[in-house]
CSV table of C-alpha atoms in Angstrom, one decimal:
chain,number,residue,atom,x,y,z
A,1,MET,CA,102.4,89.8,106.8
A,2,LYS,CA,99.8,90.6,109.2
A,3,LYS,CA,98.9,93.9,106.8
A,4,GLY,CA,98.8,92.0,103.7
A,5,LEU,CA,96.9,89.4,105.5
A,6,ALA,CA,94.5,92.2,106.6
A,7,ILE,CA,94.4,93.3,102.9
A,8,LEU,CA,93.3,90.1,101.8
A,9,VAL,CA,90.7,89.5,104.2
A,10,GLY,CA,89.6,93.3,103.3
A,11,GLY,CA,89.3,92.5,99.7
A,12,CYS,CA,87.3,89.0,100.1
A,13,MET,CA,85.0,91.1,102.5
A,14,LEU,CA,84.5,94.1,99.9
A,15,ALA,CA,83.9,91.5,97.3
A,16,LEU,CA,81.2,89.5,99.2
A,17,SER,CA,79.8,92.8,100.1
A,18,LEU,CA,80.0,93.9,96.5
A,19,THR,CA,78.0,90.8,95.5
A,20,GLY,CA,75.7,90.2,98.1
A,21,CYS,CA,72.0,92.2,98.1
A,22,GLY,CA,70.6,94.2,100.7
A,23,GLY,CA,71.4,97.4,102.6
A,24,SER,CA,72.5,100.8,101.4
A,25,GLY,CA,76.2,100.3,101.6
A,26,SER,CA,76.4,97.0,99.7
A,27,SER,CA,75.7,96.5,95.9
A,28,ALA,CA,74.1,93.9,93.7
A,29,ALA,CA,75.7,95.1,90.5
A,30,GLY,CA,76.4,92.5,88.0
A,31,GLY,CA,78.0,93.5,85.1
A,32,SER,CA,80.6,90.9,85.1
A,33,SER,CA,78.0,88.1,85.4
A,34,GLY,CA,75.9,89.7,82.7
A,35,SER,CA,73.1,90.1,84.9
A,36,VAL,CA,71.5,93.7,85.5
A,37,ALA,CA,70.1,95.4,88.6
A,38,THR,CA,66.2,96.4,88.1
A,39,GLY,CA,63.7,98.9,90.1
A,40,SER,CA,60.5,97.7,90.7
A,41,ASP,CA,59.1,99.7,87.4
A,42,GLY,CA,61.6,97.6,85.4
A,43,ALA,CA,64.5,100.8,85.3
A,44,LYS,CA,68.0,99.5,85.5
A,45,VAL,CA,69.5,100.8,88.6
A,46,PHE,CA,72.9,102.0,88.3
A,47,GLN,CA,76.0,100.6,90.8
A,48,VAL,CA,78.1,103.3,91.6
A,49,GLY,CA,81.7,102.8,93.4
A,50,VAL,CA,83.5,105.0,95.9
A,51,LEU,CA,86.7,104.8,96.5
A,52,GLN,CA,87.7,107.3,99.3
A,53,GLN,CA,91.6,107.6,100.0
A,54,MET,CA,91.0,108.2,103.7
A,55,GLU,CA,89.2,109.8,106.4
A,56,HIS,CA,89.5,113.4,107.3
A,57,GLU,CA,87.0,116.5,107.2
A,58,ALA,CA,87.7,117.5,103.5
A,59,LEU,CA,87.5,114.3,102.0
A,60,ASP,CA,84.5,113.1,103.7
A,61,ALA,CA,82.4,116.4,102.8
A,62,ALA,CA,83.4,116.1,99.2
A,63,THR,CA,82.3,112.1,99.5
A,64,GLN,CA,79.1,113.5,100.8
A,65,GLY,CA,78.2,116.1,98.5
A,66,PHE,CA,78.8,113.9,95.4
A,67,GLN,CA,76.5,110.8,96.6
A,68,ASP,CA,73.5,113.9,97.6
A,69,ALA,CA,73.9,115.4,94.0
A,70,LEU,CA,73.7,111.4,93.0
A,71,LYS,CA,70.5,110.3,95.0
A,72,GLU,CA,69.1,114.2,94.0
A,73,ALA,CA,69.2,112.8,90.4
A,74,LEU,CA,68.7,109.5,90.4
A,75,GLY,CA,66.6,108.4,93.3
A,76,ASP,CA,66.3,105.2,93.5
A,77,GLN,CA,67.7,104.6,90.0
A,78,VAL,CA,71.5,104.0,91.4
A,79,GLU,CA,73.0,102.1,94.2
A,80,ILE,CA,76.1,103.8,95.8
A,81,THR,CA,78.7,101.7,97.2
A,82,VAL,CA,81.4,103.8,99.6
A,83,GLN,CA,84.5,102.0,100.5
A,84,ASN,CA,87.6,103.5,102.5
A,85,ALA,CA,91.1,102.7,101.8
A,86,GLN,CA,92.7,104.1,105.3
A,87,ASN,CA,95.4,105.9,103.3
A,88,ASP,CA,97.3,102.7,102.2
A,89,SER,CA,97.7,102.5,98.5
A,90,ASN,CA,97.5,98.3,98.3
A,91,THR,CA,93.7,98.8,99.8
A,92,CYS,CA,93.3,101.6,97.3
A,93,THR,CA,94.0,98.3,94.7
A,94,THR,CA,92.5,95.8,96.5
A,95,ILE,CA,89.1,98.1,96.4
A,96,ALA,CA,89.3,99.4,92.6
A,97,THR,CA,89.7,96.4,91.4
A,98,SER,CA,87.1,94.6,93.3
A,99,PHE,CA,84.5,97.4,91.8
A,100,VAL,CA,85.9,96.7,88.6
A,101,SER,CA,85.2,93.0,88.7
A,102,SER,CA,81.6,93.5,90.1
A,103,GLY,CA,80.6,94.7,87.6
A,104,VAL,CA,79.9,98.8,88.4
A,105,ASP,CA,78.5,101.1,86.6
A,106,LEU,CA,80.8,104.5,87.5
A,107,ILE,CA,83.7,104.6,90.0
A,108,MET,CA,84.2,108.1,92.1
A,109,ALA,CA,87.9,108.2,93.0
A,110,ASN,CA,88.1,110.8,96.4
A,111,ALA,CA,91.7,111.8,96.6
A,112,THR,CA,95.0,111.2,94.4
A,113,ASN,CA,96.0,107.9,95.2
A,114,ALA,CA,92.3,106.6,94.8
A,115,LEU,CA,92.2,108.3,91.3
A,116,GLN,CA,95.5,106.5,90.1
A,117,ALA,CA,94.7,103.4,91.6
A,118,ALA,CA,91.0,103.1,89.6
A,119,ALA,CA,92.9,104.5,86.7
A,120,ALA,CA,95.7,101.4,86.9
A,121,ALA,CA,92.3,99.2,87.3
A,122,THR,CA,90.0,99.7,84.4
A,123,ASP,CA,90.5,102.3,80.9
A,124,THR,CA,86.1,101.5,80.4
A,125,ILE,CA,84.4,102.0,83.0
A,126,PRO,CA,83.8,106.2,83.6
A,127,ILE,CA,85.7,107.3,86.6
A,128,LEU,CA,85.1,110.5,88.4
A,129,GLY,CA,87.9,112.0,90.1
A,130,THR,CA,87.5,114.5,93.0
A,131,SER,CA,89.7,116.9,95.7
A,132,ILE,CA,92.2,116.7,92.8
A,133,THR,CA,94.7,119.1,92.6
A,134,GLU,CA,96.0,118.7,89.1
A,135,TYR,CA,94.8,115.7,87.0
A,136,GLY,CA,98.0,116.5,84.9
A,137,VAL,CA,100.4,115.7,87.8
A,138,ALA,CA,98.0,112.7,89.0
A,139,LEU,CA,97.7,110.8,85.5
A,140,SER,CA,101.5,111.5,84.6
A,141,LEU,CA,100.1,113.4,81.6
A,142,SER,CA,102.5,115.6,79.6
A,143,ASP,CA,100.1,117.1,77.4
A,144,PHE,CA,96.9,117.9,80.1
A,145,ASN,CA,95.0,121.0,78.5
A,146,GLY,CA,92.4,120.5,80.9
A,147,THR,CA,90.1,117.6,79.6
A,148,VAL,CA,92.2,114.2,80.4
A,149,GLY,CA,89.4,112.1,77.7
A,150,GLY,CA,89.1,108.7,77.5
A,151,ASN,CA,87.0,107.6,80.7
A,152,ILE,CA,88.2,110.0,83.2
A,153,SER,CA,87.1,113.2,83.9
A,154,GLY,CA,86.0,115.0,87.1
A,155,THR,CA,86.8,118.1,89.4
A,156,SER,CA,89.8,119.7,91.4
A,157,ASP,CA,90.2,121.6,94.8
A,158,LEU,CA,93.0,123.4,93.4
A,159,ALA,CA,92.8,126.9,95.0
A,160,PRO,CA,95.4,129.4,93.0
A,161,LEU,CA,98.6,129.1,94.2
A,162,ASP,CA,99.7,132.9,93.0
A,163,GLN,CA,97.0,133.6,95.5
A,164,GLN,CA,98.0,131.3,98.6
A,165,ALA,CA,101.5,132.6,98.2
A,166,ALA,CA,100.2,136.6,97.9
A,167,MET,CA,98.2,135.1,101.0
A,168,LEU,CA,101.3,134.5,103.1
A,169,GLN,CA,103.0,137.7,102.2
A,170,GLU,CA,99.7,139.8,103.6
A,171,TRP,CA,100.4,138.2,106.8
A,172,PHE,CA,103.5,138.0,107.2
A,173,PRO,CA,105.4,140.7,105.1
A,174,ASP,CA,108.3,141.0,107.5
A,175,ALA,CA,108.9,137.0,107.3
A,176,GLU,CA,112.5,135.5,105.9
A,177,LYS,CA,112.0,132.1,106.3
A,178,VAL,CA,109.6,129.8,105.2
A,179,GLY,CA,108.8,126.3,105.4
A,180,LEU,CA,107.4,123.6,103.0
A,181,LEU,CA,105.9,120.8,104.9
A,182,TYR,CA,104.1,118.5,102.7
A,183,CYS,CA,104.2,114.1,102.1
A,184,SER,CA,106.5,113.1,99.3
A,185,GLY,CA,104.4,110.5,98.6
A,186,GLU,CA,101.2,112.9,97.0
A,187,PRO,CA,102.5,114.0,94.0
A,188,ASN,CA,100.0,117.0,94.2
A,189,SER,CA,101.5,118.2,97.5
A,190,GLN,CA,104.8,118.2,95.8
A,191,TYR,CA,103.2,120.2,92.7
A,192,GLN,CA,102.0,122.8,94.7
A,193,VAL,CA,105.2,123.2,96.8
A,194,ASP,CA,107.4,123.7,94.2
A,195,VAL,CA,104.8,126.4,92.4
A,196,VAL,CA,104.2,128.6,95.8
A,197,LYS,CA,107.9,127.9,96.4
A,198,ALA,CA,109.0,129.6,93.2
A,199,GLU,CA,105.8,132.2,93.7
A,200,LEU,CA,107.3,132.9,97.1
A,201,GLU,CA,111.0,133.2,96.2
A,202,GLU,CA,110.2,136.0,93.5
A,203,MET,CA,108.8,138.0,97.0
A,204,GLY,CA,112.2,137.6,98.1
A,205,TYR,CA,111.7,134.9,101.2
A,206,THR,CA,114.3,132.3,101.8
A,207,CYS,CA,112.0,128.5,100.8
A,208,THR,CA,113.2,125.4,102.2
A,209,LEU,CA,111.0,122.1,101.4
A,210,TYR,CA,110.5,119.8,104.3
A,211,PRO,CA,109.0,116.5,103.1
A,212,PHE,CA,108.0,113.7,105.3
A,213,SER,CA,107.5,110.0,103.5
A,214,ASP,CA,104.1,108.9,105.7
A,215,SER,CA,102.7,110.1,109.1
A,216,ASN,CA,105.2,108.5,111.3
A,217,ASP,CA,107.7,111.3,110.3
A,218,LEU,CA,105.9,113.8,110.5
A,219,ALA,CA,106.6,115.0,114.1
A,220,THR,CA,110.1,114.8,113.1
A,221,ILE,CA,110.1,116.9,109.9
A,222,THR,CA,107.7,119.4,111.5
A,223,THR,CA,109.8,119.7,114.2
A,224,SER,CA,112.6,120.9,112.0
A,225,ALA,CA,110.4,122.9,110.0
A,226,ALA,CA,109.2,124.8,113.1
A,227,ALA,CA,112.7,125.4,114.5
A,228,GLU,CA,114.2,126.7,111.2
A,229,SER,CA,111.5,128.8,109.8
A,230,ASP,CA,109.6,131.5,110.5
A,231,VAL,CA,106.0,130.9,108.9
A,232,ILE,CA,105.2,127.1,107.7
A,233,TYR,CA,103.3,126.5,104.2
A,234,VAL,CA,101.2,123.4,103.8
A,235,PRO,CA,99.3,122.5,100.5
A,236,THR,CA,95.9,120.6,100.7
A,237,ASP,CA,97.8,117.4,101.8
A,238,ASN,CA,95.9,114.3,102.9
A,239,THR,CA,98.5,112.9,105.6
A,240,VAL,CA,98.6,116.8,106.9
A,241,ALA,CA,95.0,116.7,107.2
A,242,SER,CA,94.7,113.7,108.9
A,243,ASN,CA,97.1,114.6,111.3
A,244,THR,CA,96.9,118.2,111.9
A,245,GLY,CA,97.1,117.8,115.9
A,246,ILE,CA,100.4,116.5,115.3
A,247,VAL,CA,101.9,119.7,113.2
A,248,ASP,CA,99.2,122.3,115.9
A,249,GLY,CA,101.1,120.5,118.9
A,250,ILE,CA,104.6,121.1,117.4
A,251,CYS,CA,103.9,124.8,115.8
A,252,ARG,CA,101.5,126.4,118.0
A,253,PRO,CA,103.6,126.1,121.2
A,254,ALA,CA,107.1,127.2,118.9
A,255,LYS,CA,105.2,130.4,117.6
A,256,VAL,CA,105.2,129.4,114.3
A,257,PRO,CA,102.1,130.2,112.2
A,258,VAL,CA,101.0,127.7,109.5
A,259,ILE,CA,99.4,128.7,106.0
A,260,ALA,CA,97.7,125.9,104.9
A,261,GLY,CA,95.9,125.1,101.4
A,262,GLU,CA,92.5,124.4,102.8
A,263,GLU,CA,90.2,124.9,105.7
A,264,GLY,CA,89.8,121.7,107.0
A,265,ILE,CA,94.1,121.7,107.7
A,266,CYS,CA,93.5,125.5,108.6
A,267,ALA,CA,91.0,124.2,111.4
A,268,GLY,CA,93.3,122.2,112.6
A,269,CYS,CA,96.5,123.9,112.5
A,270,GLY,CA,96.6,126.8,110.6
A,271,VAL,CA,96.1,130.9,111.1
A,272,ALA,CA,94.8,131.2,107.3
A,273,THR,CA,93.7,129.5,104.2
A,274,LEU,CA,92.1,130.5,100.8
A,275,SER,CA,89.3,128.0,101.3
A,276,ILE,CA,86.8,126.5,98.8
A,277,SER,CA,83.6,124.0,99.7
A,278,TYR,CA,84.8,120.4,99.4
A,279,TYR,CA,81.1,119.5,99.8
A,280,ASP,CA,80.5,121.7,96.7
A,281,ILE,CA,83.3,119.9,94.6
A,282,GLY,CA,81.6,116.6,95.3
A,283,TYR,CA,78.1,117.7,94.4
A,284,LYS,CA,79.3,118.7,91.3
A,285,THR,CA,81.2,115.5,90.9
A,286,GLY,CA,78.1,113.8,91.6
A,287,GLU,CA,76.2,116.0,89.1
A,288,MET,CA,78.5,115.1,86.0
A,289,ALA,CA,77.9,111.6,87.3
A,290,ALA,CA,74.5,112.0,86.9
A,291,GLN,CA,75.1,113.1,83.7
A,292,ILE,CA,77.4,110.3,82.4
A,293,LEU,CA,75.0,107.2,83.6
A,294,THR,CA,71.9,108.3,81.6
A,295,GLY,CA,74.1,109.3,78.5
A,296,GLU,CA,73.5,113.0,78.6
A,297,ALA,CA,77.3,113.5,78.8
A,298,ASP,CA,80.3,111.6,77.2
A,299,ILE,CA,83.1,111.7,80.0
A,300,ALA,CA,85.4,111.5,76.8
A,301,THR,CA,84.7,114.8,76.4
A,302,MET,CA,84.1,116.3,79.9
A,303,PRO,CA,86.7,118.7,80.7
A,304,ILE,CA,88.1,119.3,85.0
A,305,GLU,CA,85.8,121.3,87.0
A,306,TYR,CA,87.0,123.8,89.1
A,307,ALA,CA,85.5,125.4,92.8
A,308,PRO,CA,83.7,128.4,91.3
A,309,GLN,CA,84.9,130.6,94.0
A,310,PHE,CA,87.1,131.1,96.9
A,311,THR,CA,87.2,132.4,100.6
A,312,LYS,CA,89.9,134.1,102.5
A,313,LYS,CA,89.3,132.6,105.9
A,314,TYR,CA,91.3,132.1,109.3
A,315,ASN,CA,91.1,130.5,113.0
A,316,ALA,CA,90.2,132.5,115.2
A,317,ALA,CA,91.8,130.6,118.6
A,318,ILE,CA,95.4,130.1,117.1
A,319,CYS,CA,95.7,133.7,116.0
A,320,GLU,CA,94.9,134.8,119.1
A,321,GLU,CA,97.4,132.9,121.0
A,322,LEU,CA,99.8,133.7,118.5
A,323,GLY,CA,99.0,137.5,119.0
A,324,LEU,CA,98.1,137.8,115.3
A,325,THR,CA,95.1,140.0,113.8
A,326,ALA,CA,93.7,139.0,110.6
A,327,PRO,CA,93.7,141.7,107.5
A,328,GLU,CA,90.0,143.3,106.5
A,329,GLY,CA,88.6,140.7,104.2
A,330,TYR,CA,88.5,137.3,106.0
A,331,GLU,CA,85.9,135.5,107.3
A,332,ALA,CA,86.5,133.3,110.5
A,333,ILE,CA,86.1,129.6,110.2
A,334,GLY,CA,83.0,128.8,112.2
């Protein structure tokens, strides 16, 4: 009951913030009432809502990149409202619905649950996703071919999964048992571990899935994975990303190394990762948003964009404690 009340109150506060005037965190969008905000020169001021699933280093960087690119492109001609759902699906829905009812011109959805909530809320307002691993999986598209169509496009944080599996083999060629740790409530995490598992099994590893439902059972499942595995693989999982201390507090004392799907997780609990820049994919999403808002591009025909490069990185502190030496070609996480 308390949680429901908090969500209801949060929704009311959000609605008020979206219809009020003033600071940079609020929006004066009036699409639903017929009014249009204009700047001092009379030009329309676009209203953009950012729905971020939760707070952690990677998603924060993507949101920052998006804002920087959009402000560089449009300046005072755009107002951006950022709302964080704190990893609650009901709050994602509340925020998305409020953005739609206030008449924003575009929604940026940061992470899978945010994208799903935005897609359920509107099929007309342009939606750009970022930090999405696989759009076909996230949106249950059986015929996804690189372009979503309709009112949705965006950027992906997917680093090649076959290369991630090869990286694990490069570090631990003599390991036998690999545990794959992920949140079962994140469909893109499930997709990643399924692909990596198949790759690793072809290499001769024995792989076991260790799904957890949310942060409440993460410690229990991680303890089992650490006890039963020679090495653990974690995909670009948002729940792990915001709880790396739990994983590190179990795996490091047990001397079980973790290969991570992204740099933020690796910095918190891993030994190595194939890294992309979340700031850069967020920035690219901002550039796409500017093109859509100004009419330079049609979102229905915009293909999903991917990170242009990947960097092999390692966690020097954890590697030293575990007695591991990084292979050639790896860059230490700063």
